[in-house]
Coordinates of C-alpha atoms in Angstrom, one line a residue:
X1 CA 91.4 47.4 92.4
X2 CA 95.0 48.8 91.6
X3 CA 94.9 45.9 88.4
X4 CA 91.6 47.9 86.9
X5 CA 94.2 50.5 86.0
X6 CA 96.2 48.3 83.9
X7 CA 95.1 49.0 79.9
X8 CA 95.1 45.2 79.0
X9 CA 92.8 44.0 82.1
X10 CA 88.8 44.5 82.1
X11 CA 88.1 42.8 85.2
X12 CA 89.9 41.7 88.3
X13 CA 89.0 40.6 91.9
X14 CA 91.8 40.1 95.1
X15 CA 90.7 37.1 97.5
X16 CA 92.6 35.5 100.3
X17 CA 94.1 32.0 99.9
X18 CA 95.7 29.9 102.3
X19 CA 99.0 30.0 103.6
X20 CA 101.0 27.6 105.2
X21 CA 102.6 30.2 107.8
X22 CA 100.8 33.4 107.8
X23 CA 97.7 31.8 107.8
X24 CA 96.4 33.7 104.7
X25 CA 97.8 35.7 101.9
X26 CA 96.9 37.6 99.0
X27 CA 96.0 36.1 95.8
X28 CA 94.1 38.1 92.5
X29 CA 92.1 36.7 89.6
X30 CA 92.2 38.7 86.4
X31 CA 90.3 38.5 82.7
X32 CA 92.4 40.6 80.1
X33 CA 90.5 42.7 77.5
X34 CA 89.6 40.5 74.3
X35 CA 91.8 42.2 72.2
X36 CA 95.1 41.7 74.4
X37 CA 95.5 38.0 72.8
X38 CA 97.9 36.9 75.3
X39 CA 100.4 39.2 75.5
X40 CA 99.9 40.6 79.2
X41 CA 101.2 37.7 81.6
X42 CA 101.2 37.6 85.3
X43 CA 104.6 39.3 85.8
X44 CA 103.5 42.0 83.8
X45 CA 100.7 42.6 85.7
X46 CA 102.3 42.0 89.3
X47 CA 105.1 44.6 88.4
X48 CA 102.7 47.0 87.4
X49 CA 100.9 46.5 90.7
X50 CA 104.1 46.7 92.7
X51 CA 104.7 50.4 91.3
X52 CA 101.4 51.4 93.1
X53 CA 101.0 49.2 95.9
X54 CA 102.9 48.4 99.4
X55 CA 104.7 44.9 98.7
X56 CA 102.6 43.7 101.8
X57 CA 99.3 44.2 99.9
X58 CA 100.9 42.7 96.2
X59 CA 99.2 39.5 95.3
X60 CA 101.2 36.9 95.9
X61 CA 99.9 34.7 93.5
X62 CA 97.9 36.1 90.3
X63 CA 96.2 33.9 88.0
X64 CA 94.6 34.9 84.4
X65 CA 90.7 33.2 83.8
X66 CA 88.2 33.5 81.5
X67 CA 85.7 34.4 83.8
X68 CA 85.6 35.4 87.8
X69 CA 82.0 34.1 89.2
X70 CA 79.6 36.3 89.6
X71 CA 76.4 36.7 91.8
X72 CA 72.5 36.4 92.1
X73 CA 73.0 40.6 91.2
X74 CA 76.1 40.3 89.1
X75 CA 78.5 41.1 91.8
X76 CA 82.0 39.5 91.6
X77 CA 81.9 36.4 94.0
X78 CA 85.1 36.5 96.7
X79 CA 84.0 33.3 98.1
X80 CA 84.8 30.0 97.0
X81 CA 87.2 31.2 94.2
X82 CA 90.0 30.1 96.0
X83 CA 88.2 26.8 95.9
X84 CA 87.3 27.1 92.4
X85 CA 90.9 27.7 90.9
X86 CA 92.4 24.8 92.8
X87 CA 94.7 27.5 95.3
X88 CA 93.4 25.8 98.4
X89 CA 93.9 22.0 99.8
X90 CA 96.6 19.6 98.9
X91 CA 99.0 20.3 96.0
X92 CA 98.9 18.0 93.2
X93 CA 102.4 16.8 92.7
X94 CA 101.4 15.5 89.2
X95 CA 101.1 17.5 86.4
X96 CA 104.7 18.0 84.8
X97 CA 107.5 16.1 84.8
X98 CA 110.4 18.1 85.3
X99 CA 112.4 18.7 82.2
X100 CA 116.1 19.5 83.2
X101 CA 118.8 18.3 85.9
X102 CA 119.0 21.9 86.5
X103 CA 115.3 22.0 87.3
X104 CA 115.7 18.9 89.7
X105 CA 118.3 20.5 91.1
X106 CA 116.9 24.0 92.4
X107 CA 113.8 21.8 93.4
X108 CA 115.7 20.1 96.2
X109 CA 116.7 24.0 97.0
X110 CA 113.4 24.8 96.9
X111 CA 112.3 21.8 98.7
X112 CA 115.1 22.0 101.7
X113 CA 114.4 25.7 102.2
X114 CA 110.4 25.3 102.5
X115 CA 110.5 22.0 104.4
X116 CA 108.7 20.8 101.8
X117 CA 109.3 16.7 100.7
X118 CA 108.4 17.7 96.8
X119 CA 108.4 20.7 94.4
X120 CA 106.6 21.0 91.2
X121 CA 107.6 23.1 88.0
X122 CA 104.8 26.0 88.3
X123 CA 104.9 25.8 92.4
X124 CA 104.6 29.6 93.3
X125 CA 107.7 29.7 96.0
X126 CA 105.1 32.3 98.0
X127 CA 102.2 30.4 97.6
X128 CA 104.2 27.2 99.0
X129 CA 104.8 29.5 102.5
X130 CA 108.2 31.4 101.3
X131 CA 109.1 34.8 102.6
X132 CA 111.4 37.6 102.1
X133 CA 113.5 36.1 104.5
X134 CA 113.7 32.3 102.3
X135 CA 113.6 34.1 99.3
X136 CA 117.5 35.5 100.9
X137 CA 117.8 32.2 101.9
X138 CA 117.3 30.5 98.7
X139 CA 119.1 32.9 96.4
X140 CA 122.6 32.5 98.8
X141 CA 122.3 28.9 97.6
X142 CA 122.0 29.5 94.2
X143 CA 124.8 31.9 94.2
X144 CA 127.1 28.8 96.1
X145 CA 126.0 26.0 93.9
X146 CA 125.5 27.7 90.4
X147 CA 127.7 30.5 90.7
X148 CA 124.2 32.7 89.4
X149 CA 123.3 35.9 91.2
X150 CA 119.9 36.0 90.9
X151 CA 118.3 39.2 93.4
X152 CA 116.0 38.2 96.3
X153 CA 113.5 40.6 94.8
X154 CA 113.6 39.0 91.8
X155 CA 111.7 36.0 93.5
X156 CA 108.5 38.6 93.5
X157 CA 109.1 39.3 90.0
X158 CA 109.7 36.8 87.5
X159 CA 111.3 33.6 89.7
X160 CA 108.3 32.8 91.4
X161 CA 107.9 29.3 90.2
X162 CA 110.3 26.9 89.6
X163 CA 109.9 26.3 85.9
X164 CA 110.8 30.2 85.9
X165 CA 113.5 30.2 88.1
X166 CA 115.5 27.3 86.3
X167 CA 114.9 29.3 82.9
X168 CA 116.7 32.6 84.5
X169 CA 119.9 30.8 86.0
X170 CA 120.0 28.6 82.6
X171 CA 119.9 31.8 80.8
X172 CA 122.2 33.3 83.6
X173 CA 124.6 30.2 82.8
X174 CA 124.5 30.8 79.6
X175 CA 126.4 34.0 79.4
X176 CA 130.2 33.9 78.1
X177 CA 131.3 35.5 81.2
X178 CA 129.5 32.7 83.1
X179 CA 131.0 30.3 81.2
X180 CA 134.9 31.5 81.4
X181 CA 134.7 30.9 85.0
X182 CA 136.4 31.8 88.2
X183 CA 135.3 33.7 91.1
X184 CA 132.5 35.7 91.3
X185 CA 134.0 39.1 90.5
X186 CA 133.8 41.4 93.6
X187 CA 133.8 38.8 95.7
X188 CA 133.6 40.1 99.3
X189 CA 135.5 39.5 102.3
X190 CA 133.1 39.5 104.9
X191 CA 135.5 38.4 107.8
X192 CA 136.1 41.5 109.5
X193 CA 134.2 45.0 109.7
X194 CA 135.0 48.5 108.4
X195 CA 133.9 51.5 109.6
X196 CA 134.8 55.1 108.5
X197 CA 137.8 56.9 109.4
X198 CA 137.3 60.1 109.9
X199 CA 139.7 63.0 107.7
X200 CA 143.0 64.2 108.4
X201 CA 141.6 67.6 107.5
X202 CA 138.4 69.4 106.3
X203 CA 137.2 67.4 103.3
X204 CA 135.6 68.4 100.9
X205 CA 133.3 66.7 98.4
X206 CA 133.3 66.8 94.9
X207 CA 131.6 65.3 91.6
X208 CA 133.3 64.5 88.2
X209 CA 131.8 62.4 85.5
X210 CA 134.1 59.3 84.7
X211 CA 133.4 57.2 81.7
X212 CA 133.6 53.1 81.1
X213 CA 133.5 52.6 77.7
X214 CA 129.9 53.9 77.1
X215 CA 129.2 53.6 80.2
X216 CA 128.9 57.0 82.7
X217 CA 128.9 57.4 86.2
X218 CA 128.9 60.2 88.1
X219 CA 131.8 59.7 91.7
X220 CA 133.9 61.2 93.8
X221 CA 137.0 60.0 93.7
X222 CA 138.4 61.6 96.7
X223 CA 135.7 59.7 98.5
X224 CA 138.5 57.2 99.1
X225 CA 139.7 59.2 101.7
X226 CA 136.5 58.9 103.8
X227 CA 136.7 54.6 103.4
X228 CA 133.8 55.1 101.0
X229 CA 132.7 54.3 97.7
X230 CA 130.2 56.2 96.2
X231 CA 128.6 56.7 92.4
X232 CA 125.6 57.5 90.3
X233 CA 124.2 56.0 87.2
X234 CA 122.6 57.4 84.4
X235 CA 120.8 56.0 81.2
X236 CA 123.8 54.8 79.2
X237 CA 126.0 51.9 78.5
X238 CA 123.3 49.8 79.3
X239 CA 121.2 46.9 77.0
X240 CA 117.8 47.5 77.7
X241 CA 115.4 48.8 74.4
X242 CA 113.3 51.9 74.6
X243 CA 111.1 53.2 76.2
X244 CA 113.9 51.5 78.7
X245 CA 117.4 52.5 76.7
X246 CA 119.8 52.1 77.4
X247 CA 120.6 50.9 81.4
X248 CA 118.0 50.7 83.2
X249 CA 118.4 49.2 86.9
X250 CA 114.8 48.5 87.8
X251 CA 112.9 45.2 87.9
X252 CA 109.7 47.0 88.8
X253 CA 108.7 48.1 85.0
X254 CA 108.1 45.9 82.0
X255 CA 112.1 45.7 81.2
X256 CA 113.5 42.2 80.3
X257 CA 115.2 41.2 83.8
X258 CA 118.0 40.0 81.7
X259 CA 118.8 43.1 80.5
X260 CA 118.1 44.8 83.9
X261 CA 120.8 42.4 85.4
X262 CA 123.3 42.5 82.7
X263 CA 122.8 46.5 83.3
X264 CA 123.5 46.1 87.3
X265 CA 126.5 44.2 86.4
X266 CA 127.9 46.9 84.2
X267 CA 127.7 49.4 86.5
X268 CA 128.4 47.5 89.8
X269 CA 131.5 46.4 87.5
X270 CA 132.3 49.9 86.8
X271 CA 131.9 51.8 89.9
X272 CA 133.8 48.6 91.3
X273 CA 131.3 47.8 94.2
X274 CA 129.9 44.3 94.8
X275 CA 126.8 43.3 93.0
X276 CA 125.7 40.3 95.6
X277 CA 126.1 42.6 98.4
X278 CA 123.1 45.3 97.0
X279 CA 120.4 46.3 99.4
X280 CA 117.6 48.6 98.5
X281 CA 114.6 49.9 99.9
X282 CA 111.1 50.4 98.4
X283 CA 110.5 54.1 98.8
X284 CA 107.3 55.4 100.6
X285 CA 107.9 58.8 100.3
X286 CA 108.9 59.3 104.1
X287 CA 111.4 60.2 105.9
X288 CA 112.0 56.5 107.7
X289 CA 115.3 55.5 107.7
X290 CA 116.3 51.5 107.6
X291 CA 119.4 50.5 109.1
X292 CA 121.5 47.6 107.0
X293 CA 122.9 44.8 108.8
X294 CA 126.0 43.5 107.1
X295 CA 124.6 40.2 105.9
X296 CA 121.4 41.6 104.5
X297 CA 120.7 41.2 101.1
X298 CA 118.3 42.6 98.2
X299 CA 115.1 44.6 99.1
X300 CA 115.6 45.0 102.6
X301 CA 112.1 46.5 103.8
X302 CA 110.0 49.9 102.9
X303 CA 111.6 53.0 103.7
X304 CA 113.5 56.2 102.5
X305 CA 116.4 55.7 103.4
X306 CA 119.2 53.2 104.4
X307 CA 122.2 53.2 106.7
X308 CA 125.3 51.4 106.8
X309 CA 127.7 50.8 109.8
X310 CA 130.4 48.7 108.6
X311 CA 131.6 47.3 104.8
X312 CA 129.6 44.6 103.6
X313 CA 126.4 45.7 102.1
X314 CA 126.5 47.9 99.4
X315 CA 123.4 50.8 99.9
X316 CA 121.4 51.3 96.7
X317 CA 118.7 53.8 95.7
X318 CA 116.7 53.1 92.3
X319 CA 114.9 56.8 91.1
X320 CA 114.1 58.4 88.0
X321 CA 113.4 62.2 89.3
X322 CA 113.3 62.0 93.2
X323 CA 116.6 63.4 95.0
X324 CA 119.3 60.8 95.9
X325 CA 121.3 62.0 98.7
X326 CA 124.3 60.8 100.3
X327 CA 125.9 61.6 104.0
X328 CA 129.0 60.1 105.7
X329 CA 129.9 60.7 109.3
X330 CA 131.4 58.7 112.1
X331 CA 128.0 57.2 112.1
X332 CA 128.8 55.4 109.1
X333 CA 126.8 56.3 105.8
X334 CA 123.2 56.8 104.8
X335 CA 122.0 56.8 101.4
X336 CA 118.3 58.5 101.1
X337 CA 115.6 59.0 98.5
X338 CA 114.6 62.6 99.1
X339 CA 110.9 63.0 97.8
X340 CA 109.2 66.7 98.6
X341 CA 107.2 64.9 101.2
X342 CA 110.1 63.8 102.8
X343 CA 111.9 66.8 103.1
X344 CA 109.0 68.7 104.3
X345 CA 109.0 65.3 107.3
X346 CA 112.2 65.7 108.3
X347 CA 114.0 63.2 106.7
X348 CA 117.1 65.2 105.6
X349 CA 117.7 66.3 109.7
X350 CA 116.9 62.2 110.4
X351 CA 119.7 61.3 108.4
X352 CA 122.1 63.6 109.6
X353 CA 121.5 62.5 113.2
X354 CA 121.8 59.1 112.1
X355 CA 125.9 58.9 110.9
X356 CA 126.5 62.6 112.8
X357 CA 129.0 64.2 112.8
X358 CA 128.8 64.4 109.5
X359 CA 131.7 65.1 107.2
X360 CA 130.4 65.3 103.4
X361 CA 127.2 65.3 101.5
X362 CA 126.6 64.3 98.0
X363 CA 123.5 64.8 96.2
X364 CA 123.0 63.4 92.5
X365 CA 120.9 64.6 89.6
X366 CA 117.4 65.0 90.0
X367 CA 114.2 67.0 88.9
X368 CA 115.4 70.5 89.3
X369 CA 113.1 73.4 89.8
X370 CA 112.6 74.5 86.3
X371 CA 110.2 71.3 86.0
X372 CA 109.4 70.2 89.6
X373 CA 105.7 72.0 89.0
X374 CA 103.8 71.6 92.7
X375 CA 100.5 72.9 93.9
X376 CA 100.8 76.7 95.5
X377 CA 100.3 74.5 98.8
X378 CA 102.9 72.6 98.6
X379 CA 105.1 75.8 98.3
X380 CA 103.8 77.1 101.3
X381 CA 104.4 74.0 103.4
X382 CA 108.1 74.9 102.3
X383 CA 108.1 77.9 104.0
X384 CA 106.3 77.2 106.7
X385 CA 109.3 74.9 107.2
X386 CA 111.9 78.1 106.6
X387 CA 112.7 76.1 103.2
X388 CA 113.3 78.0 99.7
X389 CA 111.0 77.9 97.0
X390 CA 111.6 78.7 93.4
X391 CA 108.1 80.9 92.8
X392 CA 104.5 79.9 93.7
X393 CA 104.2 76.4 92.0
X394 CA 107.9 75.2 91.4
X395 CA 109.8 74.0 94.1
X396 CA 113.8 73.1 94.0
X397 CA 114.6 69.9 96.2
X398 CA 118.3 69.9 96.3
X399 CA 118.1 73.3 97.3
X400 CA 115.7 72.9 99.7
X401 CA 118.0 69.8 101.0
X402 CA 121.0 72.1 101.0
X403 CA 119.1 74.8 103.3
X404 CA 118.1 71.7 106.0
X405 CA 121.5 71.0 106.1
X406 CA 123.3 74.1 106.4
X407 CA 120.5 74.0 109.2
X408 CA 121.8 71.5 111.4
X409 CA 125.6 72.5 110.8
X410 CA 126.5 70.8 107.6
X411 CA 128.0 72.9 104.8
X412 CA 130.3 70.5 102.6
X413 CA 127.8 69.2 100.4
X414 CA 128.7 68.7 96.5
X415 CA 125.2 69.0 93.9
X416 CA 125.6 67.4 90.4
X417 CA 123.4 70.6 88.2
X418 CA 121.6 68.1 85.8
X419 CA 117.9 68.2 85.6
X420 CA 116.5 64.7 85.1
X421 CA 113.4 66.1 83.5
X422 CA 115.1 68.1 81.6
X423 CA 118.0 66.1 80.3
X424 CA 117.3 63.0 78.1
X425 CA 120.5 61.4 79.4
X426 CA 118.8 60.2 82.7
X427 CA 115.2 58.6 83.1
X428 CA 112.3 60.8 83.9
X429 CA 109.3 59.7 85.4
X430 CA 108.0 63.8 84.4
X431 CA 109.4 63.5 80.9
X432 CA 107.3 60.5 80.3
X433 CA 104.9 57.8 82.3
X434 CA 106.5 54.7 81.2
X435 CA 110.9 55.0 81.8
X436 CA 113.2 53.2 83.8
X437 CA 115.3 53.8 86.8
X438 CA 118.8 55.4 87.2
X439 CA 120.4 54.7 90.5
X440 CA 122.8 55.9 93.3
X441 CA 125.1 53.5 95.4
X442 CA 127.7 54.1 98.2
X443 CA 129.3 51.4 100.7
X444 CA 131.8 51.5 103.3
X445 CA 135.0 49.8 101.5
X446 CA 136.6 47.0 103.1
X447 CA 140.2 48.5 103.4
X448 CA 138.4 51.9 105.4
X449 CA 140.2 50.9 108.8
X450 CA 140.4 53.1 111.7
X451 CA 140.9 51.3 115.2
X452 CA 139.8 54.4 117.4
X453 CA 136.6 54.8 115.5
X454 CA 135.3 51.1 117.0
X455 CA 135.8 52.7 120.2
X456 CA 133.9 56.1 119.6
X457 CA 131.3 54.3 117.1
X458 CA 128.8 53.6 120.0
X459 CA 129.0 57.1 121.3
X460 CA 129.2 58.8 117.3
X461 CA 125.2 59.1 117.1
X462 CA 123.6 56.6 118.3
X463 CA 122.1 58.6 121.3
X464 CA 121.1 61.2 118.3
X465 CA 118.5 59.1 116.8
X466 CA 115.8 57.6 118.7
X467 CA 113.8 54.2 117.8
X468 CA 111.0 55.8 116.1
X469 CA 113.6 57.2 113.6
X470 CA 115.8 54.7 112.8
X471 CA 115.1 50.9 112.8
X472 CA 116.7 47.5 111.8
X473 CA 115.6 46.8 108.2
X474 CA 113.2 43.7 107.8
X475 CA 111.8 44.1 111.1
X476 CA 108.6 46.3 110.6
X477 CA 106.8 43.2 110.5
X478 CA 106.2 43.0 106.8

C-alpha cells in the first residue's frame, strides 16, 4: 500500500465502494501513528498518494479510523468495511445544516451538475458519481457565478466536499483583488481560432531573464513573432513558506493551495497568459503526447507531453529537475516533460512530428549533467540510441535532446545553462525529497493570425504522426 510509506500512517487498507456510474471506485481506510495527534488529514495523505500513484488508482475517498477490522488470523478485513464506515447505501441527508448562503449556493451547483435533488456539507463530489469531466463542469460555473477560479484538479485535492469547497471560494472572495472587481483579468476571447504564422525569415530562438518585481521568468520575447507566448518560472516572487519558498505551482505537495494559487496568479499575471485557460498533464515518464482541445481545461489526462493547435488553452508543465521542452511548427505547439526515459522512447522525435516543420526549440532549466548521477546502464541505453553521455554514470538530458533534434533536422534550439540541482533558485527534487514545482508555459496568442496556414494546417503534420503517438487528451479512458 503506497499510504504505508507515509511517516504519520501505521496501517492502511484500499477497498472498493460503490459508485453511482462506474459501478465501483476506490476508497482507503487509514489509522495514523499515536503520536501524529491529528495533524495528518486526508488531503495530506491523498496528495502524498498522488505523487506515487496513477490518478486512476488514487482513492477517491479516504477516511481516518481508529481501527480497520481484522480477521480470525489478524489479517486486515476488505469485506464489509464499506459497509461498516457507512460508504455504501443511501446518503443521510441529515447531519449538518448548512452554515452559509455561499454554501447553499454551490450545493445547487453541485446538485444540478450530479443530478442529484440534495447535497450535504462533507458530500465527497467523487464519491456522489463526479468525474474529471463534472469536475470541468462544475468549476466553469463557479468561475461565472462567483467570479473564483478554482482548478478542476483542485476538486481531487482539497475541494472535494462541499463544506471545503465553500471555505476555498470564501477565502478566494476574500482577496482585495477579488473584492475591487471587474473582469477576470486575462479574460479570453474564445470566438475565433489562431494558429501560427510561420516567419518571414529564419528565426531564431533566444532566452533572456525578465524580472516583475521579485518575480523572474525566463521568455523569449521575440517569440511574438511566431504568434506564441512562451515562459518559465523559477522559485521566486512567490508566497509559499519553506521547504516550499517562495512560488511554488504545484498542488500535489503539502503547500497551502492558497498560496499555490496566489503563486499561479503571479506568474500567469506576469508572463501575461490566461490563468483559467491552463491545462497540464500528469507526467508518466513516456513519450505520449496529448493533444489540447481549445475548451479543455485543468489536468487534462496522463501523458508527457501536450499539443496545441489553435489559441485558447494555455499548455503548462509543472517539474522540479526533469527537462521542459518547447517546439513550434506549422503544427501548432507542443510543450513536453523530457524525463531520461522518455528521451531514450522517442519522445523528443514524437514531438517534432507532431507540430513539424518545426521552426524553434526552447528548452528551460533543468538537472544538468554535473548532478544527473544514472546507473552505467542507463548510459549505455544512450548510446545504443547514438545519444551523448557525459561519463559512465552521468547523463546530460538537454544535450541528449539537442542531439535527437539535430537528428531529425532541427537546429534552432535555445538552452537556458542553469542546473536545477545545482542552483538553489529553482526547486530540486535531487537537492532535497520534499520541494515544490517550477513550471514552463507556452500558448498560441490570440492575435497570431495567418489565413494561408488554415489551409495548409491539415496537411502541416498531421500525416507525420500516427494514432498510437498522438491522441485527444481525456480520451484514454481514465
Amino acid at each position: 500500500e503506497t499510504l504505508l510509506d507515509h511517516p504519520a500512517v501505521a496501517e492502511a487498507i484500499a477497498f472498493a465502494v460503490p459508485h453511482p456510474t462506474l459501478g465501483e471506485d476506490v476508497a482507503a481506510a487509514v489509522v495514523l501513528q499515536r503520536d501524529d495527534g491529528g495533524r495528518t488529514g486526508p488531503g495530506e495523505l491523498r496528495r502524498f498518494a498522488g505523487r506515487h500513484l496513477a490518478s486512476h488508482k488514487l482513492p477517491r475517498r479516504l477516511v481516518i479510523v481508529e481501527a480497520i477490522p481484522r480477521g480470525p488470523t489478524g489479517k486486515l478485513q476488505r469485506r464489509g468495511l464499506a459497509d461498516a464506515l457507512g460508504l455504501t447505501g443511501t446518503r443521510v441527508t441529515t447531519r449538518v445544516a448548512r452554515r452559509s448562503p455561499l454554501e447553499a449556493a454551490l450545493g445547487g451547483l453541485w446538485a444540478e451538475t450530479l443530478e442529484l435533488e440534495r447535497v450535504e456539507p462533507d458530500d465527497d463530489f467523487f464519491v456522489l458519481g463526479g468525474d474529471s469531466l463534472a469536475a470541468l463542469e462544475l468549476t466553469a460555473q463557479v468561475r461565472e457565478l462567483f467570479g473564483v477560479e478554482l482548478p478542476a484538479e483542485l476538486l481531487a485535492e482539497e475541494a472535494t466536499t462541499l463544506a471545503g469547497m465553500a471555505r476555498l471560494v470564501a477565502s478566494e472572495q476574500a482577496r482585495p483583488a477579488h473584492r475591487a472587481g471587474g473582469a477576470t483579468p486575462h479574460a479570453v476571447d474564445r470566438r475565433r481560432r489562431a494558429p501560427l504564422r510561420p516567419p518571414d525569415a529564419p528565426f531564431a530562438p533566444s532566452l533572456a531573464e525578465r524580472w516583475h518585481g521579485d518575480l523572474r521568468l525566463i521568455v523569449d520575447e521575440d517569440a511574438a513573432a511566431l504568434g506564441i507566448l512562451l515562459a518559465f518560472s523559477d522559485r521566486s516572487g512567490g508566497v509559499s513558506l519553506a521547504p516550499y519558498d517562495a512560488a511554488n505551482l504545484s498542488l500535489q505537495g503539502g503547500d497551502r493551495p492558497d498560496a499555490v494559487l496566489e503563486n499561479r496568479r503571479r506568474v500567469a499575471a506576469a508572463a501575461g497568459f490566461d490563468l483559467a485557460a491552463l491545462s497540464i498533464s500528469r507526467p508518466v515518464f513516456g513519450a505520449e503526447l496529448l493533444e489540447v482541445g481549445r475548451r479543455q481545461r485543468g489536468v487534462v489526462g496522463a501523458g508527457d507531453g501536450l499539443v496545441a493547435r489553435s489559441s485558447g488553452p494555455v499548455l503548462g508543465l509543472l517539474y522540479a529537475d526533469c527537462t521542459p521542452l518547447v517546439l513550434a511548427g506549422r503544427g501548432g505547439v507542443v510543450l513536453v516533460h523530457a524525463a531520461r526515459v522518455g528521451v531514450l522512447r522517442g519522445v523528443v522525435e514524437r514531438a517534432a512530428a507532431a507540430v513539424g516543420p518545426v521552426w524553434a526549440v526552447w528548452i528551460g532549466p533543468s538537472v544538468r549533467g554535473c548532478c544527473d548521477t544514472v546507473e552505467p546502464g542507463v548510459t549505455d541505453d544512450f548510446e545504443a540510441r547514438g545519444l551523448p553521455v557525459v561519463d559512465r554514470t552521468h547523463v546530460d538530458v538537454p544535450h541528449a535532446v539537442t542531439s535527437a533534434l539535430r537528428g531529425v533536422g532541427v537546429e534552432r534550439v535555445a538552452v537556458w545553462p542553469d542546473c536545477t540541482s545545482c542552483d538553489d533558485r529553482y526547486f530540486s527534487r535531487r537537492r532535497t525529497s520534499t520541494t515544490g514545482r517550477q513550471g514552463a508555459f507556452v500558448a498560441i496568442r490570440r492575435d497570431a493570425t495567418r489565413a494561408e496556414h488554415l489551409r495548409s494546417l491539415a496537411a502541416a503534420g498531421r500525416a507525420a504522426v500516427s494514432h498510437r503517438v498522438l491522441r485527444r487528451a481525456g480520451r484514454s479512458g481514465r
